PDB file of C-alpha atoms in Angstrom:
ATOM      1  CA  MET A   1      13.973  -5.032   9.083  1.00  0.00           C
ATOM      2  CA  VAL A   2      10.371  -5.185   9.351  1.00  0.00           C
ATOM      3  CA  GLN A   3       8.460  -1.886   7.931  1.00  0.00           C
ATOM      4  CA  CYS A   4       6.732  -0.314  10.695  1.00  0.00           C
ATOM      5  CA  PHE A   5       2.925  -1.357  10.777  1.00  0.00           C
ATOM      6  CA  ILE A   6       0.988  -0.606  13.855  1.00  0.00           C
ATOM      7  CA  MET A   7      -2.909  -1.567  13.759  1.00  0.00           C
ATOM      8  CA  LYS A   8      -5.111   1.451  14.156  1.00  0.00           C
ATOM      9  CA  ARG A   9      -7.795  -0.926  14.366  1.00  0.00           C
ATOM     10  CA  ASP A  10      -9.026  -4.115  15.471  1.00  0.00           C
ATOM     11  CA  ALA A  11      -8.180  -6.710  12.634  1.00  0.00           C
ATOM     12  CA  ARG A  12     -11.777  -8.244  13.015  1.00  0.00           C
ATOM     13  CA  LYS A  13     -12.999  -4.812  11.532  1.00  0.00           C
ATOM     14  CA  LEU A  14     -10.401  -5.005   8.390  1.00  0.00           C
ATOM     15  CA  THR A  15     -11.900  -5.662   4.835  1.00  0.00           C
ATOM     16  CA  HIS A  16     -11.055  -8.970   3.246  1.00  0.00           C
ATOM     17  CA  LYS A  17      -8.415  -7.202   0.954  1.00  0.00           C
ATOM     18  CA  GLU A  18      -6.527  -5.323   4.216  1.00  0.00           C
ATOM     19  CA  LEU A  19      -6.718  -8.616   6.212  1.00  0.00           C
ATOM     20  CA  THR A  20      -4.992 -10.744   3.208  1.00  0.00           C
ATOM     21  CA  GLU A  21      -2.314  -7.926   2.998  1.00  0.00           C
ATOM     22  CA  LEU A  22      -1.766  -7.829   6.375  1.00  0.00           C
ATOM     23  CA  ARG A  23      -1.230 -11.701   6.446  1.00  0.00           C
ATOM     24  CA  LYS A  24       1.223 -11.890   3.433  1.00  0.00           C
ATOM     25  CA  ARG A  25       3.306  -8.954   4.606  1.00  0.00           C
ATOM     26  CA  GLY A  26       3.468 -10.782   8.331  1.00  0.00           C
ATOM     27  CA  VAL A  27       4.606 -13.940   6.607  1.00  0.00           C
ATOM     28  CA  ALA A  28       6.955 -12.135   4.360  1.00  0.00           C
ATOM     29  CA  SER A  29       8.669 -10.529   7.035  1.00  0.00           C
ATOM     30  CA  VAL A  30       9.332 -13.936   8.938  1.00  0.00           C
ATOM     31  CA  GLN A  31      10.706 -15.107   5.738  1.00  0.00           C
ATOM     32  CA  ALA A  32      12.902 -11.921   5.201  1.00  0.00           C
ATOM     33  CA  GLY A  33      14.435 -13.133   8.774  1.00  0.00           C
ATOM     34  CA  GLU A  34      12.646 -11.324  11.360  1.00  0.00           C
ATOM     35  CA  SER A  35      11.610 -13.528  14.203  1.00  0.00           C
ATOM     36  CA  PRO A  36       7.876 -14.094  14.298  1.00  0.00           C
ATOM     37  CA  GLU A  37       7.634 -12.365  17.981  1.00  0.00           C
ATOM     38  CA  VAL A  38       8.964  -9.247  16.545  1.00  0.00           C
ATOM     39  CA  VAL A  39       6.578  -9.199  13.576  1.00  0.00           C
ATOM     40  CA  ALA A  40       3.890  -9.770  16.045  1.00  0.00           C
ATOM     41  CA  ARG A  41       4.540  -7.051  18.125  1.00  0.00           C
ATOM     42  CA  VAL A  42       5.265  -4.588  15.104  1.00  0.00           C
ATOM     43  CA  PHE A  43       1.980  -5.419  13.402  1.00  0.00           C
ATOM     44  CA  GLY A  44       0.030  -5.405  16.748  1.00  0.00           C
ATOM     45  CA  ILE A  45      -1.099  -9.111  16.826  1.00  0.00           C
ATOM     46  CA  SER A  46      -0.581 -11.972  19.003  1.00  0.00           C
ATOM     47  CA  ARG A  47       2.080 -14.456  18.590  1.00  0.00           C
ATOM     48  CA  MET A  48      -0.035 -17.300  18.010  1.00  0.00           C
ATOM     49  CA  THR A  49      -1.684 -15.349  15.167  1.00  0.00           C
ATOM     50  CA  ILE A  50       1.587 -15.132  13.390  1.00  0.00           C
ATOM     51  CA  TYR A  51       2.355 -18.695  13.799  1.00  0.00           C
ATOM     52  CA  ASN A  52      -1.133 -19.939  12.638  1.00  0.00           C
ATOM     53  CA  TRP A  53      -0.502 -17.542   9.417  1.00  0.00           C
ATOM     54  CA  LEU A  54       2.838 -19.584   9.063  1.00  0.00           C
ATOM     55  CA  ALA A  55       1.274 -22.634   9.174  1.00  0.00           C
ATOM     56  CA  LEU A  56      -1.499 -21.596   6.581  1.00  0.00           C
ATOM     57  CA  TYR A  57       1.137 -20.661   4.393  1.00  0.00           C
ATOM     58  CA  ARG A  58       3.001 -23.973   4.697  1.00  0.00           C
ATOM     59  CA  ARG A  59       0.106 -25.747   3.729  1.00  0.00           C
ATOM     60  CA  GLY A  60      -1.218 -23.810   0.908  1.00  0.00           C
ATOM     61  CA  ARG A  61       1.256 -20.922  -0.160  1.00  0.00           C
ATOM     62  CA  TRP A  62       0.295 -17.425  -0.580  1.00  0.00           C
ATOM     63  CA  PRO A  63      -3.568 -18.223  -1.649  1.00  0.00           C
ATOM     64  CA  ALA A  64      -4.095 -19.656   1.654  1.00  0.00           C
ATOM     65  CA  LEU A  65      -3.840 -16.553   3.263  1.00  0.00           C
ATOM     66  CA  ASP A  66      -6.672 -14.824   1.480  1.00  0.00           C
ATOM     67  CA  ALA A  67      -9.357 -13.921   3.952  1.00  0.00           C
ATOM     68  CA  LYS A  68     -12.607 -16.278   3.798  1.00  0.00           C
ATOM     69  CA  LYS A  69     -16.170 -15.402   4.087  1.00  0.00           C
ATOM     70  CA  ARG A  70     -16.780 -14.774   7.849  1.00  0.00           C
ATOM     71  CA  GLY A  71     -19.426 -16.710   9.502  1.00  0.00           C
ATOM     72  CA  GLY A  72     -22.370 -15.018  11.397  1.00  0.00           C
ATOM     73  CA  ARG A  73     -25.731 -15.507  12.478  1.00  0.00           C
ATOM     74  CA  PRO A  74     -28.318 -16.076   9.496  1.00  0.00           C
ATOM     75  CA  PRO A  75     -30.656 -13.447   8.927  1.00  0.00           C
ATOM     76  CA  LYS A  76     -34.395 -13.730  10.677  1.00  0.00           C
ATOM     77  CA  LEU A  77     -36.241 -12.230   7.835  1.00  0.00           C
ATOM     78  CA  ASP A  78     -35.976 -12.905   4.211  1.00  0.00           C
ATOM     79  CA  SER A  79     -35.914 -10.419   1.725  1.00  0.00           C
ATOM     80  CA  LYS A  80     -39.906 -10.651   1.050  1.00  0.00           C
ATOM     81  CA  ALA A  81     -40.409 -10.130   4.930  1.00  0.00           C
ATOM     82  CA  ILE A  82     -37.762  -7.222   5.034  1.00  0.00           C
ATOM     83  CA  ARG A  83     -39.711  -5.558   2.254  1.00  0.00           C
ATOM     84  CA  TRP A  84     -43.214  -5.921   3.720  1.00  0.00           C
ATOM     85  CA  VAL A  85     -41.672  -4.103   7.196  1.00  0.00           C
ATOM     86  CA  TYR A  86     -40.056  -1.309   5.130  1.00  0.00           C
ATOM     87  CA  ASP A  87     -42.962  -0.953   3.074  1.00  0.00           C
ATOM     88  CA  THR A  88     -45.336  -0.885   6.338  1.00  0.00           C
ATOM     89  CA  VAL A  89     -43.302   1.369   8.109  1.00  0.00           C
ATOM     90  CA  THR A  90     -42.492   4.099   5.367  1.00  0.00           C
ATOM     91  CA  MET A  91     -45.896   4.088   3.538  1.00  0.00           C
ATOM     92  CA  LYS A  92     -48.269   3.811   6.003  1.00  0.00           C
ATOM     93  CA  ASN A  93     -49.642   6.987   8.203  1.00  0.00           C
ATOM     94  CA  PRO A  94     -49.967   6.287  12.049  1.00  0.00           C
TER      95      PRO A  94
END
């Protein structure tokens, strides 16, 4: 039987450690005999997500389920420019 685990927040907000643990628990539940549909409902994820996790597991076992660095927009300012803005705002009197 799947342990009751209801997502209290969006999975995109989970830390890498929490996301990895969620994936491993989901795959382990399916391996223990639960249907992917039941696991998806209990964990609060889509059916496609659990099937994607199972495919990752088949390709690379447990390490494949580890969360990877998320992409994102590169910063517009480098550290030198950020420092200049900070100093200008905090050190100067208007």
